[in-house]
mmCIF file of C-alpha atoms in Angstrom:
data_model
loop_
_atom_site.group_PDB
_atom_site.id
_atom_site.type_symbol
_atom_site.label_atom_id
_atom_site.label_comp_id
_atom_site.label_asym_id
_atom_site.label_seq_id
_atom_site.Cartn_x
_atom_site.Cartn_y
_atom_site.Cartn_z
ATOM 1 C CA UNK A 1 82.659 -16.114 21.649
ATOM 2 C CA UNK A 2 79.223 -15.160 22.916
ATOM 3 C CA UNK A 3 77.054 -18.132 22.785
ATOM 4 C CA UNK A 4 73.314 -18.219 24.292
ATOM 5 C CA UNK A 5 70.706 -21.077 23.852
ATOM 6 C CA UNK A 6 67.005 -21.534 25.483
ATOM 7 C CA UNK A 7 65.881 -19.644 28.430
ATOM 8 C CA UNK A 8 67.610 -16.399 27.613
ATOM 9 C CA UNK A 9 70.039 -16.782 30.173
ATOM 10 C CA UNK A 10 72.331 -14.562 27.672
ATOM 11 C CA UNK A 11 69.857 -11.922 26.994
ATOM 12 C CA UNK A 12 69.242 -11.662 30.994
ATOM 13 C CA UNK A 13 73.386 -12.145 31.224
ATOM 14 C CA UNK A 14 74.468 -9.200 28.746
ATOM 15 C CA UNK A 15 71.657 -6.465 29.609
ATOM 16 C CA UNK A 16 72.582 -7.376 33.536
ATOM 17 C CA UNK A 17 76.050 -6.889 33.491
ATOM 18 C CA UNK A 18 75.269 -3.584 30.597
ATOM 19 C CA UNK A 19 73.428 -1.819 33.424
ATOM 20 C CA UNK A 20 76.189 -2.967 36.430
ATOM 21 C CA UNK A 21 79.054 -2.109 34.680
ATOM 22 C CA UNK A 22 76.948 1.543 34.141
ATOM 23 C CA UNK A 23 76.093 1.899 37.886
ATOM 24 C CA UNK A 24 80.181 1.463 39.061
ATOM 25 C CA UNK A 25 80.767 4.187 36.031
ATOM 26 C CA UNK A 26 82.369 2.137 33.563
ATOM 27 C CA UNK A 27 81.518 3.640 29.853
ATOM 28 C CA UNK A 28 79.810 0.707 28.202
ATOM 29 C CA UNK A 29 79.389 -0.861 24.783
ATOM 30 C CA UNK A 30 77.298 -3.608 23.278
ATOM 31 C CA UNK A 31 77.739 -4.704 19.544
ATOM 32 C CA UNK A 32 75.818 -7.491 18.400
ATOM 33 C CA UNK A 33 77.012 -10.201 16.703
ATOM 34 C CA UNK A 34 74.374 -12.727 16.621
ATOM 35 C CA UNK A 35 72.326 -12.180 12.960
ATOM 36 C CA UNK A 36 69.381 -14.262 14.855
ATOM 37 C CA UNK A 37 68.767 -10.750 16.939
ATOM 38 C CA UNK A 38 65.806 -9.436 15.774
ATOM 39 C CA UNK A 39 65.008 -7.291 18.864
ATOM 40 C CA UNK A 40 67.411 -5.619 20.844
ATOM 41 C CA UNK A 41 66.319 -4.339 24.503
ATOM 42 C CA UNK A 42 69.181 -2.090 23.837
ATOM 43 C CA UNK A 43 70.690 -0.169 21.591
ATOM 44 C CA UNK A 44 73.953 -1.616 19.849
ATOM 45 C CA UNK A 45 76.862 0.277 18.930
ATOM 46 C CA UNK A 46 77.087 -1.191 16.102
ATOM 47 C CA UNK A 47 74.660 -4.319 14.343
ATOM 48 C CA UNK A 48 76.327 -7.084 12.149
ATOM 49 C CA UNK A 49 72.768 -6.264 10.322
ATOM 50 C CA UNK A 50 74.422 -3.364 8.737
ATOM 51 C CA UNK A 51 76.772 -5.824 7.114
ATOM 52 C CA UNK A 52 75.214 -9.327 6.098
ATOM 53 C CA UNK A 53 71.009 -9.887 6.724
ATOM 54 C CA UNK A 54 70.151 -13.363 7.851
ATOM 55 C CA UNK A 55 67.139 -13.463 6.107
ATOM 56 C CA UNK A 56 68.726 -12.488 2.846
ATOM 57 C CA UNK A 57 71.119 -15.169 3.248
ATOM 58 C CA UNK A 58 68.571 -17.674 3.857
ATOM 59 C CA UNK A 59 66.776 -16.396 0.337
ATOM 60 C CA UNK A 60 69.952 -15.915 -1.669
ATOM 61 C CA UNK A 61 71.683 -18.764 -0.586
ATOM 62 C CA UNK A 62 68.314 -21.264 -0.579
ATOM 63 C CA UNK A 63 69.455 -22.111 3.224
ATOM 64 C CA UNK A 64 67.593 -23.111 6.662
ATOM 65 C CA UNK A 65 68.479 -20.893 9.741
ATOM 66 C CA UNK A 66 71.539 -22.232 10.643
ATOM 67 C CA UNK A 67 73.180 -22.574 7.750
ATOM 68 C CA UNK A 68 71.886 -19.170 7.283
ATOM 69 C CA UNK A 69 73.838 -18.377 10.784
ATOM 70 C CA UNK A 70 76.770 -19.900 9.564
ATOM 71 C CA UNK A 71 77.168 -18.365 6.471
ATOM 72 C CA UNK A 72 76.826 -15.001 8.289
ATOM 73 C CA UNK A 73 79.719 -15.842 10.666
ATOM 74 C CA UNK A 74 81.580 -17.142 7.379
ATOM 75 C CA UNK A 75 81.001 -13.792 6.074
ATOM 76 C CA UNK A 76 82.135 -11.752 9.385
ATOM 77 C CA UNK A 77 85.466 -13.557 9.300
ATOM 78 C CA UNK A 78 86.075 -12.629 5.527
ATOM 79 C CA UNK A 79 85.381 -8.930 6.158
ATOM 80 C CA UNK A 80 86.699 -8.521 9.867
ATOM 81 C CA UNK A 81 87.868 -5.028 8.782
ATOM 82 C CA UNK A 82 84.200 -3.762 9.196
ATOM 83 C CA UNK A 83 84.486 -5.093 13.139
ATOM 84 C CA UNK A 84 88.096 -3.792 13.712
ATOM 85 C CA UNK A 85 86.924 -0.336 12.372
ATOM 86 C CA UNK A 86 83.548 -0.236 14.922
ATOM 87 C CA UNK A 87 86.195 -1.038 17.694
ATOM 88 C CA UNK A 88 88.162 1.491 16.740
ATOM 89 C CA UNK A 89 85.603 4.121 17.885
ATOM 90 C CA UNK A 90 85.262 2.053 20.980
ATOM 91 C CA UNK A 91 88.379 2.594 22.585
ATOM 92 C CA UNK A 92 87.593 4.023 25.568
ATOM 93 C CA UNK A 93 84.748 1.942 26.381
ATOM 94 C CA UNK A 94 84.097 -1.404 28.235
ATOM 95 C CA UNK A 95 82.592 -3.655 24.868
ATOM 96 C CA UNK A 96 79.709 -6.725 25.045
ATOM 97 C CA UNK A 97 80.404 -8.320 21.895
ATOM 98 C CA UNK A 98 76.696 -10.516 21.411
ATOM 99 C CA UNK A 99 77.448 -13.415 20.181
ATOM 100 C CA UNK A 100 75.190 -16.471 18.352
ATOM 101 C CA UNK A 101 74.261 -19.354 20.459
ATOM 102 C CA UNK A 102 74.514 -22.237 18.193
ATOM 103 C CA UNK A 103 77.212 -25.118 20.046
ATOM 104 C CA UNK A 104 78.818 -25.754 16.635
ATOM 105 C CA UNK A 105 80.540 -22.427 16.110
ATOM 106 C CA UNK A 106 82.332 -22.933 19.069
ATOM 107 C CA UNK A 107 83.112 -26.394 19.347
ATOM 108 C CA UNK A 108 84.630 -27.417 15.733
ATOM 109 C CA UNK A 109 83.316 -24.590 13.211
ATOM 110 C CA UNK A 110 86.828 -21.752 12.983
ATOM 111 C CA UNK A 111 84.406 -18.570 12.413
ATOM 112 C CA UNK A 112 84.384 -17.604 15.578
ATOM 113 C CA UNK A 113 87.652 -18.083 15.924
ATOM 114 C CA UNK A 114 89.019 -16.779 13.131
ATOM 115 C CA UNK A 115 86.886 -13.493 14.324
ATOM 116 C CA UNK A 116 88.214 -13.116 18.041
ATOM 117 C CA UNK A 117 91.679 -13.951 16.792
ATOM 118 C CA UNK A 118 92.190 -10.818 14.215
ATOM 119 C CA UNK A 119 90.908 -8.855 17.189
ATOM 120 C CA UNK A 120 93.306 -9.894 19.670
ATOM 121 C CA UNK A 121 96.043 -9.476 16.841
ATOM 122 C CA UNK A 122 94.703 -5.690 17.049
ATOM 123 C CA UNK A 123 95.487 -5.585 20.826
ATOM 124 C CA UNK A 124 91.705 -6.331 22.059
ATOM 125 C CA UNK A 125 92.274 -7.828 25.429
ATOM 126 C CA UNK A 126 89.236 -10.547 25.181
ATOM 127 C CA UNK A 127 87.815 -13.045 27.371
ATOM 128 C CA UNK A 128 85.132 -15.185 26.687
ATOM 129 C CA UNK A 129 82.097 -15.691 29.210
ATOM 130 C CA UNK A 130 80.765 -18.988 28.919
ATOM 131 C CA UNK A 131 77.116 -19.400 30.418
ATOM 132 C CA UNK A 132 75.695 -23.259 31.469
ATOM 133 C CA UNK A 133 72.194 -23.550 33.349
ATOM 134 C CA UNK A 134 72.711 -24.624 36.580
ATOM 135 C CA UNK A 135 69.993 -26.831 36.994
ATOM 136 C CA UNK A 136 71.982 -29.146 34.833
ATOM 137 C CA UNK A 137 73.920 -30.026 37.526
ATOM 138 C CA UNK A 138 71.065 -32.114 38.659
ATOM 139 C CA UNK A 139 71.317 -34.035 35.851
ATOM 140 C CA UNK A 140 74.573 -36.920 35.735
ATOM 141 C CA UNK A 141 74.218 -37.154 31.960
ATOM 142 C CA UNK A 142 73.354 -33.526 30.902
ATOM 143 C CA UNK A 143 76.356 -32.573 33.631
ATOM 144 C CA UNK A 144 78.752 -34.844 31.445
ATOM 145 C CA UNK A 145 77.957 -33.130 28.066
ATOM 146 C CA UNK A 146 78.305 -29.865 29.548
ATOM 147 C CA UNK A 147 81.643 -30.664 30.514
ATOM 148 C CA UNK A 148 82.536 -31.711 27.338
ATOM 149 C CA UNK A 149 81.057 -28.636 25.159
ATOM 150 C CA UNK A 150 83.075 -26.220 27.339
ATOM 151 C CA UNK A 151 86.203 -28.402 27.206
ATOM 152 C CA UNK A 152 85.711 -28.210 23.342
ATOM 153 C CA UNK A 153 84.775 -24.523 23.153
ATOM 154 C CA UNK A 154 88.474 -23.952 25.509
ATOM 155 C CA UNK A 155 90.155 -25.929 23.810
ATOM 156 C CA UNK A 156 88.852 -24.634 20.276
ATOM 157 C CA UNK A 157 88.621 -20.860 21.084
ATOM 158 C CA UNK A 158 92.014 -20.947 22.530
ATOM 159 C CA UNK A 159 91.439 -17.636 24.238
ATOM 160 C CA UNK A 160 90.752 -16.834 28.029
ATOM 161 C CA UNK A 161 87.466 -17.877 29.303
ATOM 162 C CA UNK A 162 85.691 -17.623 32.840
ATOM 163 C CA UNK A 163 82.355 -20.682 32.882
ATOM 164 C CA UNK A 164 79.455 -19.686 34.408
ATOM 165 C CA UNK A 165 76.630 -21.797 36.275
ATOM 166 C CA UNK A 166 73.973 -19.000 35.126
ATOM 167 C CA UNK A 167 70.696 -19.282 37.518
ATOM 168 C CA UNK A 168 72.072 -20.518 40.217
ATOM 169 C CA UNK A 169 68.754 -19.377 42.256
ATOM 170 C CA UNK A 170 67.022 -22.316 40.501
ATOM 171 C CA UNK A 171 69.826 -25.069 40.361
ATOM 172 C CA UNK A 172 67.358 -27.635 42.320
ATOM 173 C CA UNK A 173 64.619 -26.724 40.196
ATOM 174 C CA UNK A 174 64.689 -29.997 38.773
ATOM 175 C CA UNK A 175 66.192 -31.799 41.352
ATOM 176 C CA UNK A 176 68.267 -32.242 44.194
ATOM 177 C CA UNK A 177 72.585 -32.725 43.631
ATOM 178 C CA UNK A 178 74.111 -35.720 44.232
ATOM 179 C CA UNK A 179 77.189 -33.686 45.672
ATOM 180 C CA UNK A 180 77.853 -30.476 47.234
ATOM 181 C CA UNK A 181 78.091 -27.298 45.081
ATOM 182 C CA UNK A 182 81.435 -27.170 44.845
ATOM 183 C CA UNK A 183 81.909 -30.138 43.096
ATOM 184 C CA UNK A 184 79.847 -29.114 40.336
ATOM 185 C CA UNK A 185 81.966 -25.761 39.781
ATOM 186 C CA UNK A 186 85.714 -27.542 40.470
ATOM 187 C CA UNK A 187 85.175 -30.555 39.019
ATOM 188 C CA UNK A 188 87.855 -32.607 40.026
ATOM 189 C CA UNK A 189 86.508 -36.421 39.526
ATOM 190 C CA UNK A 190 83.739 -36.457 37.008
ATOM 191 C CA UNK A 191 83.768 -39.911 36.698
ATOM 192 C CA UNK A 192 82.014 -39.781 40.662
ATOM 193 C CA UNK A 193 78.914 -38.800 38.813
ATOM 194 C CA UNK A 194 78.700 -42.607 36.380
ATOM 195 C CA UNK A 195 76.780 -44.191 39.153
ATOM 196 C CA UNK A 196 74.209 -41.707 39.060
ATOM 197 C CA UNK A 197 73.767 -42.268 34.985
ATOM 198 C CA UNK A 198 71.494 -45.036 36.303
ATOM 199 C CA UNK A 199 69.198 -42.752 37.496
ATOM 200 C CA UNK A 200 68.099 -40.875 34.732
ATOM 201 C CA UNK A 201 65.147 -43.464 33.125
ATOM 202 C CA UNK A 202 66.920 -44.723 29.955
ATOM 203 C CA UNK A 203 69.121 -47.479 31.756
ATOM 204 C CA UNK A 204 69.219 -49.080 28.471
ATOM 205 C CA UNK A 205 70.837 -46.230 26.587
ATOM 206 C CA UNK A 206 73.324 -45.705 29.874
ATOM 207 C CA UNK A 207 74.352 -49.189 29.765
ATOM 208 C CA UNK A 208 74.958 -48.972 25.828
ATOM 209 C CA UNK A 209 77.119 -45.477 26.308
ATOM 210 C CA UNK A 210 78.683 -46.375 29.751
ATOM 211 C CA UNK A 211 81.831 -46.830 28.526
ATOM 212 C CA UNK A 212 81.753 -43.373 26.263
ATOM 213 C CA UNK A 213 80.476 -41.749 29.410
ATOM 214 C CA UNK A 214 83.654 -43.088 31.265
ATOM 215 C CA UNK A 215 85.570 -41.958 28.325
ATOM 216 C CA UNK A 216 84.160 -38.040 28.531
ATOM 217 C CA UNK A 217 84.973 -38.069 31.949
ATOM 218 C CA UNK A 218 88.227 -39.246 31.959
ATOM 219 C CA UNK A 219 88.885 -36.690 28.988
ATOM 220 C CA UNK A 220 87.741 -34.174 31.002
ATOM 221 C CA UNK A 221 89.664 -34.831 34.118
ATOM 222 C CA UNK A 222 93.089 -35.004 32.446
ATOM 223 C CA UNK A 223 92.842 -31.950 30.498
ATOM 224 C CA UNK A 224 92.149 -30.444 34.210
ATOM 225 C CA UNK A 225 90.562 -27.376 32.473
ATOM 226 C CA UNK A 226 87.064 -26.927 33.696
ATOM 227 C CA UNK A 227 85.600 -25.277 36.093
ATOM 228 C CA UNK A 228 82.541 -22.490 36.976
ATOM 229 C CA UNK A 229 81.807 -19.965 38.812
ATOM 230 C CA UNK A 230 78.587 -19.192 39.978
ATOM 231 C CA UNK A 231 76.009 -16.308 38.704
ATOM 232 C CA UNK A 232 72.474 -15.240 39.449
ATOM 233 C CA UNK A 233 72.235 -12.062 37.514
ATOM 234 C CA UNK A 234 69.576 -10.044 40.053
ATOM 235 C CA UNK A 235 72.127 -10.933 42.600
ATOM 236 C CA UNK A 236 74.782 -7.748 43.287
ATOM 237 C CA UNK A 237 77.327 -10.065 45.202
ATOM 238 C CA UNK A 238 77.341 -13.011 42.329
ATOM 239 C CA UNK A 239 77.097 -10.680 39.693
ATOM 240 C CA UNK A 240 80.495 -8.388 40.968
ATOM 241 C CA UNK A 241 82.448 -11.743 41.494
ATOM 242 C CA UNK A 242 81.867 -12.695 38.210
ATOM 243 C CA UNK A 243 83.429 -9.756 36.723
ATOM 244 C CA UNK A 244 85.849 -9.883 39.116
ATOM 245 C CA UNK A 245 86.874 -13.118 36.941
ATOM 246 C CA UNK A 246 86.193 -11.670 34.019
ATOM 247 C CA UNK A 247 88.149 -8.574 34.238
ATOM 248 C CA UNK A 248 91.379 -10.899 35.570
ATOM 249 C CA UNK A 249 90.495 -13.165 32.345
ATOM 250 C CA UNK A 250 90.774 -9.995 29.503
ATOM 251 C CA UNK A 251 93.417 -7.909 31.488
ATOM 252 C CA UNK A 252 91.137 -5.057 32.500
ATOM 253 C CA UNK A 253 92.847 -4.760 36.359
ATOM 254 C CA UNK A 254 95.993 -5.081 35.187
ATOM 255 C CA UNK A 255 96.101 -1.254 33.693
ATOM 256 C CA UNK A 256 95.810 0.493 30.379
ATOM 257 C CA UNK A 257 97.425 -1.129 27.253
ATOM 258 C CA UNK A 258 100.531 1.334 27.632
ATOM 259 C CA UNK A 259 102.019 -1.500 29.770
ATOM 260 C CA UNK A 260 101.640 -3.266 33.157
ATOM 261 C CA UNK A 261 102.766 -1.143 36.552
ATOM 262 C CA UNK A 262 101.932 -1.720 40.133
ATOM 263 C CA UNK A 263 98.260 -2.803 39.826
ATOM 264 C CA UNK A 264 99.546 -6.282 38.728
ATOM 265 C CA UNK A 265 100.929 -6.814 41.846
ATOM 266 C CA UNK A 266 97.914 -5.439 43.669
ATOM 267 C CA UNK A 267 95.726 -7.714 41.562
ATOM 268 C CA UNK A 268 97.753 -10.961 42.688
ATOM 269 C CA UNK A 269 97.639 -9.901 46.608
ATOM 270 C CA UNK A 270 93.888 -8.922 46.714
ATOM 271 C CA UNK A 271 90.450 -10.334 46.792
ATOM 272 C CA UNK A 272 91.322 -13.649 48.100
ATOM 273 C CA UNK A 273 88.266 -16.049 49.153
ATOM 274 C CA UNK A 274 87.866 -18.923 50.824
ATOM 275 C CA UNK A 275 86.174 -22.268 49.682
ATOM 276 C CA UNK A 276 83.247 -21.520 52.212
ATOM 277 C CA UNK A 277 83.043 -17.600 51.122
ATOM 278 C CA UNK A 278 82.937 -18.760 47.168
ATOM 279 C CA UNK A 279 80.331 -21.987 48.100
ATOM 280 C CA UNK A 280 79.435 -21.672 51.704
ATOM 281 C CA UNK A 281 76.632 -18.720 50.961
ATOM 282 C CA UNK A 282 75.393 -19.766 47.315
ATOM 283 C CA UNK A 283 74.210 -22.867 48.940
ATOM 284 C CA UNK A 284 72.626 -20.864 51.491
ATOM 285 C CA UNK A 285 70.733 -18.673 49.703
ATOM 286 C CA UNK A 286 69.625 -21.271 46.568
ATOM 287 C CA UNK A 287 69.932 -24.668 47.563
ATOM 288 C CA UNK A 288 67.014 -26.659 49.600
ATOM 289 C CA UNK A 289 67.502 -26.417 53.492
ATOM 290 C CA UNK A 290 67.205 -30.211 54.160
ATOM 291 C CA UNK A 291 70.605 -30.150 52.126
ATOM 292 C CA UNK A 292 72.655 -27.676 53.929
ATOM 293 C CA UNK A 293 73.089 -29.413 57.584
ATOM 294 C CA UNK A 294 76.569 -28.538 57.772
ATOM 295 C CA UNK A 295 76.256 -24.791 56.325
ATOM 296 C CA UNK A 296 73.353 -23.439 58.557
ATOM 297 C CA UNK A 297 73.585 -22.734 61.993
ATOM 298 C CA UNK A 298 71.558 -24.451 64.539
ATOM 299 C CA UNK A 299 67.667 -23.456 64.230
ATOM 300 C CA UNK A 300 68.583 -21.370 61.290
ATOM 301 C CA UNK A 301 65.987 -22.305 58.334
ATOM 302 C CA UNK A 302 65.357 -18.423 56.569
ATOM 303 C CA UNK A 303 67.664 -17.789 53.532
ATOM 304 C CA UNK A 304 68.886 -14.377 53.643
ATOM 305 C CA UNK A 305 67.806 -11.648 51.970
ATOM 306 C CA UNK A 306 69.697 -10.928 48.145
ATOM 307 C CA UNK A 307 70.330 -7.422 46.883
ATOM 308 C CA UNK A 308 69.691 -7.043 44.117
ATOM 309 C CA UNK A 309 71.033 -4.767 40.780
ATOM 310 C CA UNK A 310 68.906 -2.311 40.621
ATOM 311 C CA UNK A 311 69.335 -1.474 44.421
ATOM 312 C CA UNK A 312 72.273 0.525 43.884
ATOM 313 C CA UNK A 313 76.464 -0.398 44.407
ATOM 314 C CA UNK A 314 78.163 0.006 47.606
ATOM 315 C CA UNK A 315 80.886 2.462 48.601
ATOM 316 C CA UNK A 316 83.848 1.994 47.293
ATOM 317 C CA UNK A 317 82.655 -0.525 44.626
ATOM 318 C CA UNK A 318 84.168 0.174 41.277
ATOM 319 C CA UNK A 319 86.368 3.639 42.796
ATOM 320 C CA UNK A 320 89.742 3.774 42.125
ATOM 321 C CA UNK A 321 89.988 1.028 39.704
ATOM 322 C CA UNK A 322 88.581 1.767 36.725
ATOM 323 C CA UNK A 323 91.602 2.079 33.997
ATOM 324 C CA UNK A 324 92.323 0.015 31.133
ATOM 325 C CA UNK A 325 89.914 -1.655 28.530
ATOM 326 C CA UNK A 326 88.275 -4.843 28.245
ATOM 327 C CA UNK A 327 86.505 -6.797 26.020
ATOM 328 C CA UNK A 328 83.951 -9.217 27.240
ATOM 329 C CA UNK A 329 82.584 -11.764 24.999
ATOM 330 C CA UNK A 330 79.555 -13.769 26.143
ATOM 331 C CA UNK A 331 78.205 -17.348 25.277
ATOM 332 C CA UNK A 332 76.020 -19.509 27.089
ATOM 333 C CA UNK A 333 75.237 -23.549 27.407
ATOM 334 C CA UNK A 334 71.680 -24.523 27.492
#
């Protein structure tokens, strides 16, 4: 379920990966699902406009904008055909579905869910692509609820998902981490981060809460669920090892939907990384120097330089492996 809220980290996610996924040759789709999208920097293959207006819903229906929303996700779900039948001409493509952004449809509202589901009982291989701003990670209490909305959205969706720190460039943007990156995408002991609560000017409210903090955390830990990857969308590198995820998450390396053959095995043996390859150079490139001691070499102080996008793919990037379908399905945190 795509969901995307302040900053237009989706909007930046969805037309980024559109034009990657073009430049290694993969024939791509978007169809937009959010009835909030007034103006589309692209063109969809198909609109949910065509089938329910917001703004008529909001007239008819005497309703603010999100019950608006919600009645046009109600709607979706009771005429799904209309979606199954767009896919249908889609078959050979790689397909964006653009979701809404509001937290509620994924957390506890079954919409979204009811949507996704008739799809994958259609044999649409989905995977959804959660998006969080990383410079939450600076933050002990915003950190907490994140980890809570995406252990909701899992646990609600029931689907595969891949979580994304989205802007990684500008995850000390307001302020430093209290731990190293990796941490923040693994997650192992949350409840490290309920001295830090402390710190955030409302001591008051932390003291009132502490014990529902502890709670979250502990939730959070034994459901042993979350974790993130980490994206900055003008960055090539980031950008190809999150679909890397992605494309393990919806079954796109794994063949076409005629059955499974030797790429599964190749899949499982390929592409490993280690912890410093997958941390090691994000905190290189984005994190403050004074914090990376025990990454950069002696005298080394210059981050180095990021290709980006629009510079082009390497050889061999994308050749060779481009059978199957996918579906991705993009949400984001903010």
């Amino acid at each position: 379920g795509g969901r995307g809220g302040g900053g237009g980290s989706k909007t930046t996610y969805r037309e980024g990966m559109r034009q990657f996924l073009l430049g290694i040759g993969r024939k791509v789709a978007v169809i937009n699902l959010d009835p909030a999208n007034d103006i589309l920097p692209y063109e969809p293959a198909c609109n949910i406009s065509d089938l329910v207006s917001l703004d008529s819903a909001a007239s008819a229906c005497e309703l603010g904008p999100n019950g608006a929303l919600v009645y046009c996700i109600e709607y979706l779900a009771s005429n799904v055909d209309w979606l199954l039948e767009e896919l249908d001409k889609l078959r050979d493509h790689y397909v964006l579905l653009d979701m809404p952004g509001q937290v509620e449809l994924y957390t506890h509202h079954g919409s979204v869910r009811s949507v996704l589901h008739a799809l994958q009982k259609q044999n649409h291989r989905l995977a959804a692509v959660h998006l969080v701003d990383a410079h939450h990670c600076s933050d002990a209490s915003k950190f907490i609820s994140v980890l809570l909305v995406t252990l909701s959205t899992m646990v609600q969706l029931e689907m595969p998902q891949v979580n994304l720190l989205s802007k990684i460039d500008l995850i000390e943007s307001y302020g430093d981490l209290a731990f190293n990156l990796d941490f923040y995408t693994d997650a192992p002991d949350p409840e490290r981060l309920l001295p830090f609560l402390e710190d955030d000017g409302n001591s008051e409210f932390t003291r009132k809460h502490q014990k529902l903090s502890a709670a979250i955390c502990e939730l959070v830990q034994d459901f042993s669920l979350v974790s993130f990857g980490a994206l900055c969308i003008h960055d090539r590198e980031s950008v190809w090892a999150a679909l890397r995820s992605i494309d393990k998450a919806n079954g796109y390396v794994f063949g076409g939907q005629e059955g499974a053959d030797a790429s599964v095995f190749a899949c499982a043996a390929s592409e490993l990384e280690w912890e410093d390859e997958r941390f090691g150079t994000v905190q290189e490139r984005y994190m403050h120097a004074e914090d990376l001691s025990e990454l950069l070499p002696p005298g080394a102080s210059r981050r180095p330089q990021v290709d980006t996008i629009g510079e082009g793919r390497r050889a061999g990037e994308g050749e060779g492996e481009e059978t199957g379908e996918g579906r991705g399905v993009e949400r984001e945190s903010g």
